Tab-separated table of C-alpha atoms and ligand atoms in Angstrom:
chain	number	residue	atom	x	y	z
A	1	MET	CA	4.086	-22.797	0.384
A	2	PRO	CA	1.302	-21.337	-1.716
A	3	ALA	CA	3.421	-20.028	-4.575
A	4	GLU	CA	6.864	-18.863	-5.578
A	5	PRO	CA	7.435	-15.381	-4.123
A	6	SER	CA	8.030	-13.877	-7.542
A	7	GLU	CA	4.807	-15.421	-8.762
A	8	LEU	CA	2.982	-14.025	-5.782
A	9	LEU	CA	4.435	-10.616	-6.466
A	10	ARG	CA	3.436	-10.787	-10.087
A	11	SER	CA	-0.139	-11.663	-9.283
A	12	LEU	CA	-0.222	-8.912	-6.670
A	13	HIS	CA	1.078	-6.517	-9.289
A	14	ASP	CA	-1.355	-7.667	-11.962
A	15	ALA	CA	-4.329	-7.487	-9.667
A	16	HIS	CA	-3.608	-4.136	-8.054
A	17	ALA	CA	-0.895	-2.118	-9.759
A	18	PRO	CA	-3.042	-0.553	-12.498
A	19	ALA	CA	-5.711	0.865	-10.194
A	20	LEU	CA	-3.158	1.797	-7.523
A	21	TRP	CA	-1.026	3.579	-10.066
A	22	ARG	CA	-3.918	5.571	-11.485
A	23	PHE	CA	-4.977	6.399	-7.933
A	24	VAL	CA	-1.555	7.836	-7.101
A	25	VAL	CA	-1.343	9.698	-10.408
A	26	HIS	CA	-4.780	11.089	-9.601
A	27	LEU	CA	-3.527	12.239	-6.186
A	28	THR	CA	-0.153	13.587	-7.271
A	29	ASN	CA	-0.201	14.114	-11.020
A	30	ASP	CA	3.346	12.784	-10.875
A	31	ARG	CA	3.954	9.587	-12.810
A	32	ALA	CA	7.490	9.005	-11.605
A	33	LEU	CA	6.393	9.336	-8.006
A	34	ALA	CA	3.473	7.014	-8.734
A	35	ASP	CA	5.918	4.359	-9.979
A	36	ASP	CA	7.866	4.594	-6.727
A	37	VAL	CA	4.843	4.662	-4.463
A	38	VAL	CA	3.193	1.692	-6.154
A	39	GLN	CA	6.377	-0.369	-6.087
A	40	GLU	CA	6.939	0.415	-2.423
A	41	THR	CA	3.327	-0.332	-1.560
A	42	LEU	CA	3.303	-3.690	-3.329
A	43	LEU	CA	6.627	-4.588	-1.785
A	44	ARG	CA	5.429	-3.789	1.708
A	45	ALA	CA	2.345	-5.935	1.231
A	46	TRP	CA	4.386	-8.752	-0.216
A	47	GLN	CA	6.733	-8.629	2.750
A	48	ARG	CA	3.835	-9.154	5.123
A	49	PRO	CA	2.336	-12.612	4.977
A	50	GLU	CA	-0.428	-11.512	7.317
A	51	VAL	CA	-1.462	-8.770	4.896
A	52	MET	CA	-1.259	-11.047	1.884
A	53	ALA	CA	-3.499	-13.523	3.646
A	54	ARG	CA	-6.294	-11.019	4.026
A	55	PRO	CA	-9.429	-11.321	1.950
A	56	GLU	CA	-9.332	-9.320	-1.251
A	57	PRO	CA	-11.278	-6.212	-0.152
A	58	ALA	CA	-9.161	-5.865	2.993
A	59	LEU	CA	-5.933	-6.336	1.062
A	60	ARG	CA	-7.001	-3.747	-1.468
A	61	ALA	CA	-7.964	-1.291	1.260
A	62	TRP	CA	-4.577	-1.843	2.911
A	63	LEU	CA	-2.754	-1.162	-0.347
A	64	PHE	CA	-4.630	2.036	-1.093
A	65	THR	CA	-4.201	3.279	2.457
A	66	VAL	CA	-0.454	2.629	2.441
A	67	ALA	CA	-0.129	4.301	-0.962
A	68	ARG	CA	-2.052	7.323	0.252
A	69	HIS	CA	0.116	7.584	3.361
A	70	LEU	CA	3.274	7.347	1.291
A	71	VAL	CA	2.006	10.236	-0.808
A	72	ILE	CA	1.173	12.245	2.300
A	73	ASP	CA	4.579	11.481	3.788
A	74	ASP	CA	6.252	12.500	0.578
A	75	ARG	CA	4.472	15.829	0.589
A	76	ARG	CA	5.440	16.360	4.199
A	77	SER	CA	9.059	15.464	3.746
A	78	ALA	CA	9.191	17.663	0.696
A	79	ARG	CA	7.988	20.505	2.883
A	80	GLN	CA	9.864	20.011	6.089
A	81	ARG	CA	12.109	16.998	5.642
A	82	HIS	CA	10.237	15.219	8.349
A	83	GLU	CA	11.171	11.642	7.955
A	84	PHE	CA	8.444	10.005	9.926
A	85	GLY	CA	5.149	11.712	9.766
A	86	MET	CA	2.529	9.045	9.724
A	87	ASP	CA	-0.276	10.007	12.037
A	88	ARG	CA	-1.898	6.642	12.070
A	89	PRO	CA	-0.617	3.251	11.139
A	90	PRO	CA	-2.567	1.806	8.225
A	91	GLU	CA	-3.704	-1.087	10.410
A	92	THR	CA	-5.811	1.113	12.595
A	93	GLY	CA	-6.469	3.978	10.243
A	94	MET	CA	-9.011	2.038	8.231
A	95	ALA	CA	-12.045	4.066	9.112
A	96	ASP	CA	-15.314	3.487	7.283
A	97	GLN	CA	-14.875	6.970	5.953
A	98	THR	CA	-11.697	5.942	4.196
A	99	ASP	CA	-13.361	2.902	2.648
A	100	LYS	CA	-16.162	5.077	1.334
A	101	VAL	CA	-13.761	7.540	-0.226
A	102	LEU	CA	-11.750	4.722	-1.718
A	103	ASP	CA	-14.839	2.997	-3.115
A	104	ALA	CA	-15.993	6.235	-4.681
A	105	TRP	CA	-12.627	6.618	-6.334
A	106	LEU	CA	-12.639	3.034	-7.597
A	107	ILE	CA	-16.140	3.476	-8.999
A	108	ALA	CA	-15.159	6.686	-10.769
A	109	ASP	CA	-12.066	4.872	-12.021
A	110	ALA	CA	-14.204	2.024	-13.360
A	111	LEU	CA	-16.404	4.580	-15.135
A	112	ALA	CA	-13.337	6.123	-16.702
A	113	GLY	CA	-12.268	2.678	-17.859
A	114	LEU	CA	-15.421	2.077	-19.906
A	115	SER	CA	-15.446	2.521	-23.644
A	116	LYS	CA	-16.567	5.937	-24.818
A	117	GLU	CA	-19.978	4.622	-25.976
A	118	HIS	CA	-20.638	2.709	-22.779
A	119	ARG	CA	-19.577	5.557	-20.562
A	120	GLU	CA	-21.754	7.969	-22.499
A	121	VAL	CA	-25.012	6.048	-22.074
A	122	LEU	CA	-24.325	5.355	-18.417
A	123	LEU	CA	-23.746	9.029	-17.676
A	124	HIS	CA	-26.925	10.000	-19.519
A	125	SER	CA	-28.956	7.274	-17.913
A	126	TYR	CA	-27.883	7.321	-14.293
A	127	TYR	CA	-26.311	10.693	-13.661
A	128	GLN	CA	-28.552	12.739	-15.924
A	129	ARG	CA	-31.653	10.660	-15.312
A	130	GLU	CA	-32.627	10.411	-18.950
A	131	SER	CA	-34.972	7.764	-20.306
A	132	THR	CA	-33.990	5.446	-23.139
A	133	ALA	CA	-36.255	7.499	-25.417
A	134	GLU	CA	-34.517	10.759	-24.504
A	135	MET	CA	-31.099	9.219	-24.991
A	136	ALA	CA	-32.069	7.803	-28.396
A	137	LEU	CA	-33.054	11.255	-29.476
A	138	LYS	CA	-29.991	12.985	-28.078
A	139	LEU	CA	-27.449	10.441	-29.248
A	140	GLN	CA	-29.153	9.762	-32.569
A	141	ILE	CA	-29.241	5.995	-32.082
A	142	PRO	CA	-32.158	3.542	-31.956
A	143	GLU	CA	-33.739	2.868	-28.540
A	144	GLY	CA	-32.764	-0.780	-28.870
A	145	THR	CA	-29.133	0.282	-29.212
A	146	VAL	CA	-29.450	2.463	-26.090
A	147	LYS	CA	-30.754	-0.515	-24.103
A	148	SER	CA	-28.078	-2.785	-25.509
A	149	ARG	CA	-25.270	-0.331	-24.702
A	150	LEU	CA	-26.599	0.139	-21.179
A	151	HIS	CA	-26.706	-3.616	-20.767
A	152	TYR	CA	-23.063	-4.055	-21.758
A	153	ALA	CA	-21.941	-0.903	-19.947
A	154	LEU	CA	-23.401	-1.988	-16.633
A	155	ARG	CA	-22.037	-5.517	-17.063
A	156	ALA	CA	-18.598	-4.038	-17.698
A	157	MET	CA	-18.925	-1.880	-14.585
A	158	ARG	CA	-19.904	-4.887	-12.543
A	159	LEU	CA	-16.928	-6.879	-13.765
A	160	SER	CA	-14.561	-3.993	-13.136
A	161	LEU	CA	-15.880	-3.414	-9.610
A	162	GLN	CA	-15.586	-7.103	-8.879
A	163	GLU	CA	-11.984	-7.003	-10.005
A	164	SER	CA	-11.183	-4.028	-7.838
A	165	GLY	CA	-12.938	-5.644	-4.909
A	166	VAL	CA	-15.736	-3.117	-4.508
A	167	THR	CA	-18.354	-5.845	-4.952
A	168	ARG	CA	-18.295	-9.586	-4.958
B	1	MET	CA	-35.422	-29.046	-32.833
B	2	ILE	CA	-37.907	-26.542	-31.580
B	3	PRO	CA	-36.805	-23.066	-32.622
B	4	VAL	CA	-36.209	-21.028	-29.499
B	5	GLU	CA	-37.872	-17.684	-29.689
B	6	PRO	CA	-35.296	-15.018	-28.885
B	7	ASP	CA	-36.012	-13.074	-25.705
B	8	LYS	CA	-36.546	-9.510	-26.877
B	9	TYR	CA	-36.156	-8.341	-23.281
B	10	ARG	CA	-32.747	-9.912	-22.835
B	11	GLU	CA	-30.841	-6.615	-22.818
B	12	TRP	CA	-33.343	-4.526	-20.884
B	13	ASP	CA	-31.943	-5.400	-17.456
B	14	ALA	CA	-29.624	-2.390	-17.153
B	15	ALA	CA	-32.094	0.184	-18.424
B	16	TYR	CA	-34.563	-1.234	-15.911
B	17	VAL	CA	-32.333	-1.143	-12.809
B	18	LEU	CA	-31.038	2.307	-13.781
B	19	GLY	CA	-34.592	3.590	-13.993
B	20	SER	CA	-34.343	4.611	-17.627
B	21	LEU	CA	-37.248	2.663	-19.093
B	22	VAL	CA	-40.258	4.766	-20.007
B	23	PRO	CA	-43.306	3.880	-17.867
B	24	ALA	CA	-45.015	1.727	-20.492
B	25	GLU	CA	-41.869	-0.303	-21.136
B	26	ARG	CA	-41.199	-0.617	-17.459
B	27	ALA	CA	-44.639	-2.129	-16.915
B	28	ALA	CA	-44.165	-4.494	-19.840
B	29	TYR	CA	-40.744	-5.558	-18.601
B	30	GLU	CA	-42.069	-6.243	-15.107
B	31	ARG	CA	-44.792	-8.441	-16.563
B	32	HIS	CA	-42.120	-10.298	-18.504
B	33	LEU	CA	-39.948	-10.667	-15.415
B	34	ALA	CA	-42.722	-12.491	-13.629
B	35	GLY	CA	-42.389	-15.340	-16.084
B	36	CYS	CA	-38.727	-15.244	-17.123
B	37	THR	CA	-36.140	-16.685	-14.789
B	38	GLN	CA	-33.212	-15.608	-16.935
B	39	CYS	CA	-34.201	-11.946	-16.905
B	40	ARG	CA	-34.937	-12.079	-13.188
B	41	THR	CA	-31.430	-13.435	-12.598
B	42	ALA	CA	-29.946	-10.752	-14.823
B	43	VAL	CA	-31.733	-8.012	-12.893
B	44	ALA	CA	-30.632	-9.492	-9.583
B	45	GLU	CA	-27.020	-9.396	-10.748
B	46	LEU	CA	-27.187	-5.715	-11.571
B	47	ALA	CA	-29.416	-4.628	-8.714
B	48	GLY	CA	-26.512	-3.457	-6.542
B	49	LEU	CA	-24.936	-1.221	-9.149
B	50	PRO	CA	-27.092	1.902	-8.921
B	51	GLY	CA	-26.253	2.108	-5.219
B	52	LEU	CA	-22.553	2.002	-6.088
B	53	LEU	CA	-22.893	4.577	-8.841
B	54	ALA	CA	-24.543	6.797	-6.250
B	55	GLU	CA	-21.245	6.959	-4.368
B	56	VAL	CA	-19.799	9.069	-7.138
B	57	ALA	CA	-21.152	12.585	-7.217
B	58	PRO	CA	-22.826	13.324	-10.577
B	59	ALA	CA	-20.473	16.245	-11.149
B	60	ASP	CA	-17.450	13.978	-10.635
B	61	ALA	CA	-18.886	11.273	-12.852
B	62	LEU	CA	-19.646	13.711	-15.639
B	63	ALA	CA	-16.210	15.248	-15.302
B	64	SER	CA	-14.473	11.870	-15.477
B	65	VAL	CA	-12.479	11.399	-18.614
B	66	PRO	CA	-11.729	8.150	-20.352
B	67	ARG	CA	-8.403	7.041	-19.051
B	68	GLU	CA	-6.649	6.501	-22.370
B	69	GLY	CA	-2.910	6.864	-21.943
B	70	ALA	CA	-3.089	6.637	-18.181
B	71	GLU	CA	-1.964	3.044	-18.080
B	72	VAL	CA	0.435	1.612	-15.576
B	73	PRO	CA	3.979	1.604	-16.987
B	74	GLN	CA	5.146	-1.698	-18.406
B	75	ASN	CA	8.406	-1.574	-16.505
B	76	LEU	CA	6.816	-1.308	-13.066
B	77	LEU	CA	7.077	-5.002	-12.361
B	78	THR	CA	10.616	-5.231	-13.699
B	79	GLY	CA	11.588	-2.307	-11.515
B	80	LEU	CA	9.997	-4.029	-8.575
B	81	ALA	CA	12.015	-7.166	-9.172
B	82	GLY	CA	15.162	-5.052	-9.333
B	83	LYS	CA	14.320	-3.385	-6.061
B	84	ILE	CA	13.966	-6.752	-4.376
B	85	ARG	CA	17.224	-8.033	-5.780
B	86	ARG	CA	19.045	-4.955	-4.492
B	87	ARG	CA	17.551	-5.392	-1.057
B	88	ARG	CA	18.352	-9.075	-1.013
B	89	PHE	CA	21.912	-8.393	-2.002
B	90	ARG	CA	22.342	-5.764	0.637
B	91	THR	CA	20.862	-8.049	3.223
B	92	ARG	CA	23.212	-10.858	2.311
B	93	VAL	CA	26.176	-8.543	2.625
B	94	GLY	CA	24.917	-7.409	5.984
B	95	MET	CA	24.371	-10.927	7.191
B	96	ALA	CA	27.793	-12.018	6.044
B	97	ALA	CA	29.389	-9.170	7.943
B	98	LEU	CA	27.507	-10.178	11.039
B	99	ALA	CA	28.453	-13.793	10.655
B	100	VAL	CA	32.140	-13.091	10.234
B	101	GLY	CA	32.017	-10.800	13.176
B	102	ILE	CA	33.383	-7.462	14.045
B	103	SER	CA	36.584	-7.848	12.042
B	104	THR	CA	34.593	-7.580	8.853
B	105	ALA	CA	31.940	-5.266	10.124
B	106	SER	CA	34.411	-2.736	11.366
B	107	VAL	CA	36.217	-2.409	8.063
B	108	GLY	CA	33.811	0.214	6.863
B	109	VAL	CA	33.641	1.889	10.207
B	110	THR	CA	37.364	2.150	10.808
B	111	LEU	CA	37.715	4.631	8.011
B	112	ALA	CA	35.432	7.030	9.767
B	113	VAL	CA	36.401	6.123	13.284
B	114	THR	CA	40.117	6.528	13.713
B	115	PRO	CA	41.466	5.469	17.053
B	116	PRO	CA	42.136	8.383	19.322
B	117	PRO	CA	45.903	8.972	19.233
B	118	SER	CA	46.059	9.201	22.991
B	119	ALA	CA	44.385	5.849	23.475
B	120	VAL	CA	46.470	3.581	25.604
B	121	VAL	CA	46.819	0.283	23.885
B	122	VAL	CA	45.096	-2.219	26.049
B	123	GLN	CA	45.831	-5.681	24.805
B	124	THR	CA	43.486	-7.510	27.052
B	125	GLN	CA	39.954	-7.796	25.894
B	126	ALA	CA	38.134	-6.059	28.676
B	127	ALA	CA	35.174	-7.860	30.087
B	128	ALA	CA	31.877	-6.936	28.547
B	129	VAL	CA	29.699	-4.538	30.464
B	130	THR	CA	26.042	-5.386	30.388
B	131	LEU	CA	23.580	-2.956	28.891
B	132	ASP	CA	20.255	-3.525	30.527
B	133	PHE	CA	17.854	-1.552	28.413
B	134	ALA	CA	14.827	-0.188	30.218
B	135	SER	CA	11.734	1.090	28.469
B	136	VAL	CA	11.392	4.831	28.317
B	137	VAL	CA	8.035	4.488	26.620
B	138	ALA	CA	6.068	1.277	26.831
B	139	GLY	CA	6.350	-0.723	23.672
B	140	PRO	CA	6.809	-4.108	22.091
B	141	ILE	CA	10.588	-3.884	22.035
B	142	ASN	CA	13.012	-5.417	24.481
B	143	ALA	CA	16.737	-5.166	24.263
B	144	VAL	CA	19.785	-6.357	26.110
B	145	GLY	CA	23.365	-5.810	25.127
B	146	THR	CA	26.993	-5.410	26.046
B	147	LEU	CA	29.738	-2.830	25.796
B	148	THR	CA	33.198	-4.180	25.160
B	149	SER	CA	36.315	-2.061	25.360
B	150	GLN	CA	38.542	-2.328	22.329
B	151	PRO	CA	41.892	-0.780	21.552
B	152	TRP	CA	40.159	1.576	19.139
B	153	GLY	CA	37.150	2.392	21.285
B	154	THR	CA	34.098	0.378	22.144
B	155	ARG	CA	32.141	-2.352	20.547
B	156	LEU	CA	28.424	-2.597	21.217
B	157	ASP	CA	26.468	-5.783	20.732
B	158	TRP	CA	22.821	-6.042	21.450
B	159	THR	CA	19.802	-8.138	20.791
B	160	CYS	CA	16.564	-6.406	20.107
B	161	THR	CA	13.387	-8.423	20.258
B	162	TYR	CA	10.229	-7.099	18.769
B	163	SER	CA	7.257	-8.929	20.257
B	164	LEU	CA	4.329	-9.990	18.149
B	165	ALA	CA	1.752	-8.611	20.507
B	166	SER	CA	0.352	-5.340	19.379
B	167	GLY	CA	-1.126	-3.150	21.978
B	168	PRO	CA	-1.905	0.442	22.629
B	169	THR	CA	1.702	1.242	21.831
B	170	SER	CA	1.059	1.865	18.216
B	171	ARG	CA	3.821	4.409	18.035
B	172	HIS	CA	6.282	1.609	17.405
B	173	TYR	CA	4.324	0.472	14.452
B	174	ALA	CA	3.562	3.919	13.272
B	175	SER	CA	6.810	5.106	11.904
B	176	PRO	CA	7.414	3.636	8.497
B	177	SER	CA	10.018	5.684	6.776
B	178	GLY	CA	8.857	8.697	4.936
B	179	LEU	CA	9.819	9.229	1.369
B	180	SER	CA	13.032	10.992	0.897
B	181	LYS	CA	13.196	13.240	-2.098
B	182	ALA	CA	16.790	12.573	-2.871
B	183	SER	CA	16.775	8.824	-3.061
B	184	GLY	CA	13.201	8.068	-3.873
B	185	LEU	CA	11.439	5.776	-1.507
B	186	PRO	CA	13.143	4.396	1.528
B	187	GLU	CA	14.274	0.869	1.147
B	188	PRO	CA	13.756	-1.116	4.291
B	189	SER	CA	16.536	-3.598	4.660
B	190	GLY	CA	15.936	-7.128	5.738
B	191	LEU	CA	14.695	-10.250	4.126
B	192	PRO	CA	11.812	-9.555	1.817
B	193	ASP	CA	10.332	-12.976	2.522
B	194	ALA	CA	10.413	-12.534	6.261
B	195	VAL	CA	8.032	-10.592	8.400
B	196	ALA	CA	8.326	-7.060	7.193
B	197	PRO	CA	10.978	-5.017	8.915
B	198	VAL	CA	9.866	-1.557	8.044
B	199	TYR	CA	10.175	0.299	11.305
B	200	GLY	CA	13.395	2.132	11.683
B	201	TYR	CA	15.489	2.272	14.837
B	202	THR	CA	18.769	3.826	15.792
B	203	LEU	CA	21.279	3.212	18.525
B	204	VAL	CA	22.682	6.386	20.011
B	205	VAL	CA	25.664	6.630	22.325
B	206	ILE	CA	25.860	9.592	24.690
B	207	ASP	CA	29.189	10.378	26.286
B	208	ARG	CA	29.887	11.899	29.678
B	209	ARG	CA	29.958	15.392	28.230
B	210	GLY	CA	26.526	14.924	26.718
B	211	ALA	CA	27.624	14.590	23.121
B	212	GLU	CA	25.638	12.032	21.223
B	213	VAL	CA	26.585	9.866	18.289
B	214	GLN	CA	24.365	7.571	16.323
B	215	VAL	CA	26.278	4.340	15.916
B	216	ALA	CA	23.761	2.108	14.196
B	217	SER	CA	20.438	2.013	12.496
B	218	TRP	CA	18.315	-0.971	11.628
B	219	THR	CA	14.801	-1.959	10.824
B	220	ALA	CA	12.542	-4.409	12.562
B	221	GLY	CA	8.947	-5.447	12.685
B	222	PRO	CA	6.627	-7.498	14.854
B	223	GLY	CA	7.977	-10.919	15.643
B	224	THR	CA	11.535	-10.219	14.627
B	225	ARG	CA	14.751	-10.342	16.556
B	226	VAL	CA	17.905	-8.611	15.468
B	227	THR	CA	21.415	-8.790	16.888
B	228	PRO	CA	23.312	-5.836	15.498
B	229	THR	CA	26.840	-4.814	16.305
B	230	ALA	CA	28.227	-1.312	16.284
B	231	THR	CA	31.498	0.348	17.029
B	232	THR	CA	32.497	3.748	18.270
B	233	SER	CA	35.709	5.531	19.011
B	234	ILE	CA	34.305	6.660	22.337
B	235	VAL	CA	36.020	4.676	25.053
B	236	ALA	CA	33.754	2.558	27.194
B	237	ALA	CA	34.505	4.541	30.337
B	238	ASP	CA	33.215	7.696	28.651
B	239	ILE	CA	29.890	6.213	27.661
B	240	ALA	CA	27.210	7.550	29.935
B	241	ARG	CA	24.140	6.246	28.252
B	242	VAL	CA	22.994	4.203	25.270
B	243	GLU	CA	19.591	4.789	23.767
B	244	ILE	CA	17.447	2.979	21.237
B	245	ARG	CA	15.351	5.493	19.388
B	246	SER	CA	12.663	5.277	16.797
B	247	ALA	CA	13.807	6.529	13.442
B	248	GLY	CA	11.642	9.516	14.205
B	249	GLY	CA	13.934	10.357	17.114
B	250	GLU	CA	11.803	9.277	20.033
B	251	ILE	CA	13.715	7.590	22.839
B	252	LEU	CA	12.237	4.137	23.321
B	253	LEU	CA	14.763	2.317	25.488
B	254	ALA	CA	17.809	3.434	27.416
B	255	ALA	CA	20.644	1.765	29.277
B	256	GLU	CA	23.388	3.133	31.488
B	257	PRO	CA	26.473	0.972	31.700
C	1	ZN	ZN1	-36.505	-12.632	-20.320
């Protein structure tokens, strides 16, 4: 036995609940529903030893796919009271497309999780293609501070994406 | 101690990989990289990040807002634990009823299923009639059961085996319960520690006039085996057909006594 079930559930929760929850809130804008969907998703994973045994990126992808399907099912049942409307089981529905979309969301989520200062320089640098000199001028900070903030911002991104399983 | 000269390039790694250094600084940094292992390592660590940032469209990135306030509720884990306890409890009750047998299991049912007043009291326990379930659609489920006449109607016992092998018959795996608005998310019964029983099934009895009654519902998953019991006021002789359906209503297996 690897660990006490409750311990396993707690670590599953700690590792995945925050990002999953934000993901569902992002999809539904409904916090109460997000609570339910995340709990159900974690529970379903926890009930499946074969899912829990998967490597981290695969487990994460499974969780996000199940959560997304639960949201879709909820919308459907709200519309037509269809109880079982899943087109594809999560096991086979893991297209590359889905992974890409999920990664993009996780990356955007990691960006949103940066401090205001770190997020600011990263947006200016990468998405607006500004040089450190341009940023220093715009943000009224020394060039050395721009470089330093970029350094810590990108390190924070890397850590966050490692935690969410986007990179190793 | 020899004073170590601080590396003035130490924090340039990100600006470099993001392409934000001005040309002169870029050239200087590259010259430094040639002789500094630490900075080379730092650059290597960050080298993959621009490619990842590229997966977010600039418009989306710029529109992203800091997530303050959007933190997962503290009580999520506590709620989760509560959910499990409720399911465990329900499962134990269910198992106990099964273990004690029909006398316990029928208590709840008797209220709804009153014996037909015209029923002739047959004291002898009629011999069980075999239900040999045949697949209507190919799938991983096999079932065999019995119908037993009772003074109040019919008792049905069956064993449903869900094979581990997955095949092209994904439909059996593809019907996790949808969310129901009224009660929140569906709660699959069964042991949380066991292989997940999240696929819903029902047992439907069809009488000789074509009327159908659902007499049981249960959940199962790959590798599980369940032996439910159900009761109905329909007398055994009137039962024309017994079907196992997916919770979505598709007929999976059928038996004619
Ligand atoms: Zn260096």
